[in-house]
C-alpha positions as a printed NumPy array, in Angstrom:
array([[ -91.425,   24.586,   50.985],
       [ -93.591,   25.763,   48.363],
       [ -94.406,   29.423,   48.   ],
       [ -96.754,   31.145,   45.809],
       [ -97.262,   34.174,   43.439],
       [-100.763,   35.721,   42.305],
       [-101.425,   37.766,   40.263],
       [-101.88 ,   41.468,   41.869],
       [ -99.465,   40.665,   45.044],
       [ -96.014,   42.125,   46.074],
       [ -93.828,   38.933,   46.85 ],
       [ -93.638,   35.134,   47.32 ],
       [ -96.476,   33.879,   49.836],
       [ -95.427,   30.028,   51.597],
       [ -98.318,   27.303,   50.772],
       [ -98.152,   26.565,   54.563],
       [ -99.189,   29.616,   55.587],
       [-102.801,   29.524,   54.068],
       [-105.685,   27.002,   55.549],
       [-105.23 ,   23.32 ,   54.586],
       [-108.413,   23.4  ,   52.636],
       [-107.499,   26.982,   50.093],
       [-104.051,   25.438,   49.498],
       [-104.683,   23.597,   46.37 ],
       [-106.723,   25.97 ,   45.223],
       [-104.33 ,   29.051,   46.044],
       [-101.671,   26.993,   43.584],
       [-103.779,   26.875,   40.687],
       [-104.773,   30.377,   40.431],
       [-101.263,   30.887,   41.503],
       [ -98.874,   32.816,   38.292],
       [ -96.048,   31.491,   39.925],
       [ -95.173,   28.443,   42.507],
       [ -91.423,   28.165,   43.535],
       [ -90.007,   24.567,   45.487],
       [ -87.514,   25.25 ,   47.982],
       [ -85.577,   22.344,   48.78 ],
       [ -89.186,   20.699,   48.198],
       [ -90.038,   16.841,   50.097],
       [ -91.738,   14.515,   47.483],
       [ -95.474,   15.053,   49.221],
       [ -94.763,   18.977,   47.979],
       [ -93.948,   18.18 ,   44.326],
       [ -96.373,   15.081,   44.616],
       [ -98.963,   18.082,   45.714],
       [ -97.635,   20.222,   43.088],
       [ -97.605,   18.019,   40.284],
       [-101.484,   16.609,   41.166],
       [-102.883,   19.698,   40.978],
       [-101.194,   21.294,   38.071],
       [-101.398,   17.725,   36.457],
       [ -97.135,   18.992,   35.654],
       [ -94.557,   16.413,   35.581],
       [ -91.77 ,   17.768,   37.58 ],
       [ -87.974,   17.241,   37.834],
       [ -86.49 ,   14.761,   39.244],
       [ -83.156,   15.081,   41.367],
       [ -81.502,   12.952,   38.595],
       [ -82.904,   15.481,   36.059],
       [ -82.051,   18.693,   37.75 ],
       [ -78.033,   17.411,   37.675],
       [ -78.379,   16.772,   33.772],
       [ -75.617,   17.887,   32.125],
       [ -76.275,   17.449,   28.685],
       [ -77.746,   20.325,   26.746],
       [ -80.694,   18.4  ,   24.767],
       [ -81.628,   17.18 ,   28.561],
       [ -81.227,   20.691,   30.335],
       [ -83.08 ,   22.267,   27.494],
       [ -86.724,   21.048,   25.669],
       [ -90.111,   21.556,   25.21 ],
       [ -92.667,   18.839,   26.323],
       [ -96.405,   19.418,   25.362],
       [ -97.151,   23.707,   25.298],
       [ -94.361,   23.941,   28.42 ],
       [ -90.809,   24.442,   27.956],
       [ -88.512,   22.938,   30.506],
       [ -85.354,   24.83 ,   31.502],
       [ -82.297,   24.396,   34.025],
       [ -79.623,   26.8  ,   34.88 ],
       [ -76.677,   26.554,   37.092],
       [ -77.311,   29.658,   39.62 ],
       [ -74.188,   29.511,   42.431],
       [ -75.157,   30.188,   46.335],
       [ -73.434,   31.975,   49.033],
       [ -74.67 ,   29.38 ,   51.575],
       [ -71.376,   28.303,   52.112],
       [ -67.979,   29.588,   52.45 ],
       [ -67.126,   28.17 ,   49.368],
       [ -69.852,   29.619,   46.888],
       [ -71.334,   26.7  ,   44.856],
       [ -73.557,   25.642,   41.678],
       [ -77.013,   24.83 ,   42.633],
       [ -79.318,   23.614,   39.847],
       [ -82.941,   25.521,   38.985],
       [ -85.435,   24.308,   37.076],
       [ -87.942,   26.433,   35.466],
       [ -90.761,   25.059,   33.968],
       [ -92.842,   27.612,   32.668],
       [ -96.419,   27.657,   28.931],
       [ -99.078,   29.614,   29.438],
       [-100.803,   29.809,   32.817],
       [ -97.762,   29.896,   35.246],
       [ -93.784,   29.758,   35.545],
       [ -92.8  ,   26.718,   38.39 ],
       [ -89.538,   26.411,   39.709],
       [ -87.992,   24.633,   41.828],
       [ -84.538,   24.495,   43.558],
       [ -82.154,   22.78 ,   46.373],
       [ -80.196,   25.921,   48.035],
       [ -80.979,   29.886,   48.359],
       [ -80.49 ,   32.489,   46.277],
       [ -80.258,   36.381,   46.3  ],
       [ -82.323,   36.469,   43.538],
       [ -85.136,   34.506,   44.566],
       [ -84.664,   36.394,   48.107],
       [ -85.594,   39.226,   46.785],
       [ -89.419,   38.183,   45.722],
       [ -89.964,   36.687,   49.309],
       [ -89.498,   40.019,   51.145],
       [ -92.344,   43.099,   50.293],
       [ -90.113,   45.424,   52.082],
       [ -87.656,   44.967,   49.387],
       [ -89.986,   45.243,   46.249],
       [ -92.693,   48.026,   45.645],
       [ -94.355,   45.451,   43.357],
       [ -94.593,   43.855,   40.127],
       [ -96.622,   45.766,   38.045],
       [ -95.822,   44.403,   34.858],
       [ -95.951,   40.898,   36.037],
       [ -99.446,   39.583,   34.31 ],
       [ -98.353,   36.609,   32.161],
       [ -96.273,   34.037,   33.365],
       [ -93.982,   34.648,   29.999],
       [ -93.67 ,   37.969,   31.808],
       [ -92.972,   36.355,   35.017],
       [ -90.144,   34.572,   33.791],
       [ -88.74 ,   37.697,   31.747],
       [ -88.28 ,   39.343,   35.299],
       [ -87.055,   36.648,   36.983],
       [ -84.335,   36.19 ,   34.456],
       [ -83.562,   39.781,   34.447],
       [ -83.261,   39.759,   38.058],
       [ -81.016,   36.181,   37.503],
       [ -78.741,   37.957,   35.765],
       [ -78.544,   41.354,   37.496],
       [ -77.498,   39.097,   40.333],
       [ -75.056,   37.519,   38.666],
       [ -73.714,   41.201,   37.011],
       [ -73.557,   41.972,   40.714],
       [ -71.251,   39.369,   41.801],
       [ -69.42 ,   40.317,   39.101],
       [ -69.051,   44.295,   40.687],
       [ -67.838,   42.986,   43.876],
       [ -65.382,   40.734,   42.822],
       [ -63.833,   43.289,   40.365],
       [ -63.589,   45.564,   43.515],
       [ -61.161,   42.965,   45.594],
       [ -59.337,   42.202,   43.121],
       [ -58.737,   46.529,   42.612],
       [ -58.338,   46.195,   46.717],
       [ -55.634,   43.137,   46.145],
       [ -53.869,   45.114,   42.967],
       [ -53.287,   48.409,   45.304],
       [ -52.536,   45.817,   48.188],
       [ -49.71 ,   44.255,   46.398],
       [ -48.024,   46.928,   44.156],
       [ -48.038,   49.476,   46.699],
       [ -45.47 ,   49.338,   48.056],
       [ -42.301,   50.766,   48.575],
       [ -44.894,   54.444,   46.635],
       [ -43.985,   57.628,   48.68 ],
       [ -46.951,   57.961,   51.679],
       [ -48.635,   60.881,   51.728],
       [ -46.904,   62.825,   53.832],
       [ -44.386,   62.022,   50.269],
       [ -41.29 ,   60.776,   52.929],
       [ -39.364,   57.918,   51.734],
       [ -37.885,   55.115,   54.131],
       [ -34.734,   54.991,   54.833],
       [ -32.327,   54.389,   51.995],
       [ -35.615,   54.059,   49.247],
       [ -36.156,   50.27 ,   50.469],
       [ -39.545,   48.293,   50.287],
       [ -41.332,   47.793,   52.594],
       [ -41.345,   43.392,   52.272],
       [ -44.593,   41.909,   52.367],
       [ -44.344,   38.971,   54.929],
       [ -44.72 ,   35.351,   53.653],
       [ -47.395,   35.072,   55.381],
       [ -49.882,   38.297,   53.856],
       [ -48.465,   36.852,   50.181],
       [ -49.851,   33.171,   51.26 ],
       [ -53.526,   35.37 ,   52.199],
       [ -53.524,   36.813,   48.669],
       [ -52.792,   34.176,   47.096],
       [ -55.839,   32.548,   48.543],
       [ -58.2  ,   35.232,   47.803],
       [ -57.148,   34.899,   44.898],
       [ -58.047,   31.253,   44.611],
       [ -61.252,   31.917,   45.638],
       [ -61.986,   34.731,   43.611],
       [ -61.055,   32.496,   40.874],
       [ -63.421,   29.251,   41.684],
       [ -66.119,   32.259,   42.418],
       [ -65.512,   33.78 ,   38.968],
       [ -65.956,   30.176,   37.394],
       [ -69.474,   28.8  ,   38.841],
       [ -70.379,   32.55 ,   37.724],
       [ -68.517,   31.375,   34.132],
       [ -70.643,   28.715,   33.914],
       [ -73.636,   29.966,   35.336],
       [ -74.161,   33.054,   32.531],
       [ -73.458,   30.08 ,   30.006],
       [ -76.459,   28.46 ,   31.169],
       [ -78.886,   31.372,   31.233],
       [ -77.565,   32.249,   28.015],
       [ -77.839,   28.528,   26.225],
       [ -82.1  ,   29.158,   27.501],
       [ -82.667,   32.353,   25.754],
       [ -82.282,   32.144,   22.883],
       [ -83.885,   28.535,   22.959],
       [ -87.357,   30.593,   24.759],
       [ -87.114,   32.723,   21.512],
       [ -87.079,   29.75 ,   19.47 ],
       [ -90.227,   28.52 ,   20.893],
       [ -92.16 ,   31.356,   21.171],
       [ -94.556,   29.66 ,   19.34 ],
       [ -95.384,   27.94 ,   23.066],
       [ -94.954,   30.874,   25.259],
       [ -93.595,   33.959,   24.556],
       [ -95.216,   36.775,   22.218],
       [ -92.289,   39.706,   20.686],
       [ -92.554,   42.003,   23.951],
       [ -91.308,   39.231,   25.457],
       [ -89.245,   38.241,   22.594],
       [ -87.545,   41.45 ,   22.524],
       [ -87.393,   41.499,   26.366],
       [ -85.509,   38.502,   26.06 ],
       [ -83.151,   39.632,   23.665],
       [ -82.032,   42.261,   25.399],
       [ -81.29 ,   40.246,   28.722],
       [ -79.32 ,   38.056,   25.898],
       [ -77.429,   40.716,   25.257],
       [ -76.482,   41.683,   28.998],
       [ -74.928,   37.981,   29.411],
       [ -72.862,   37.937,   26.053],
       [ -71.696,   41.476,   28.43 ],
       [ -70.959,   40.313,   31.307],
       [ -68.944,   36.852,   29.74 ],
       [ -67.188,   39.163,   28.268],
       [ -66.146,   40.935,   31.756],
       [ -66.29 ,   37.405,   33.402],
       [ -63.109,   36.239,   30.608],
       [ -61.367,   40.366,   31.644],
       [ -61.612,   39.561,   35.321],
       [ -60.514,   36.212,   34.83 ],
       [ -57.007,   37.31 ,   32.645],
       [ -57.107,   39.921,   35.347],
       [ -56.844,   37.33 ,   38.497],
       [ -53.903,   35.223,   36.433],
       [ -51.803,   38.688,   36.645],
       [ -52.541,   38.92 ,   39.729],
       [ -51.787,   35.554,   40.947],
       [ -48.123,   34.888,   38.223],
       [ -47.725,   38.503,   40.125],
       [ -47.778,   37.581,   43.482],
       [ -46.059,   33.863,   43.179],
       [ -43.21 ,   36.348,   41.611],
       [ -43.143,   38.616,   44.061],
       [ -42.817,   35.778,   46.709],
       [ -39.774,   34.448,   44.128],
       [ -38.206,   38.054,   44.823],
       [ -38.265,   37.836,   48.613],
       [ -37.523,   34.049,   49.   ],
       [ -34.242,   35.025,   46.372],
       [ -33.595,   38.055,   48.797],
       [ -33.776,   35.893,   52.269],
       [ -31.346,   33.837,   50.314],
       [ -28.949,   35.893,   49.732],
       [ -29.144,   37.407,   53.489],
       [ -28.834,   33.769,   54.433],
       [ -25.818,   33.097,   52.659],
       [ -23.947,   36.619,   54.072],
       [ -24.829,   35.361,   57.281],
       [ -22.701,   32.014,   57.32 ],
       [ -19.989,   34.354,   55.197],
       [ -19.647,   36.213,   58.786],
       [ -19.985,   33.683,   61.028],
       [ -17.605,   31.753,   58.927],
       [ -14.671,   34.565,   59.26 ],
       [ -16.043,   35.952,   63.212]])
């Protein structure tokens, strides 16, 4: 699918909604062209109309930094990785960005929340400050970083709930009355297993977010360094602010990773304690049976 954004509009519009005879003109005047799981024919149309060489599927999956961020002619070629939540287990997928003074071209195989906000006008009142390709790229990067921050916040809230679930056992209820004998309510093995599984999923998500933040962190200083090809002083200042946000997110990510490790170790410790208590109970029961 090809989506296009023209100055003065409020969202991305699918190109196939326009008459066939108007599509090339629409592409030529677009400030942002977004290729979502585009077919070879759609890629060929964009490449021929705009005179730009797009990323191949293999190039999008390059891991070497020199292959992910480079200048070709007057265009910046950038590749970052973003978490996609289309599957049950989030995975990182590549996003290619080609930016010059005329327009921004993005290439992606999956749906991302940050991109979805640009496709739904009811969720955006418009983009009045987006007049150039540089503005468009900065706004997109700012939205991407904001989405990473929101996801990390969601992970933190889930970890807070898990902390309560793991360590709240044995505390007095709200009425102040403890269980008879002051015994701790035993968490079942099934509950502890579910907690370990949740921690494992959150750890995988945090790792994906860390990888995504690293790739975004590498492209921002590259754009600043090559500002003569693309960006002006105001754009550079905005990019530096976004870079600081990314650095904060990476620190935040590290704190969440440490918290996940602590909770996982604590849960495994509780499992060991419960197993030892079960073995003691079985040992006492065996002695009782032996002497009856």
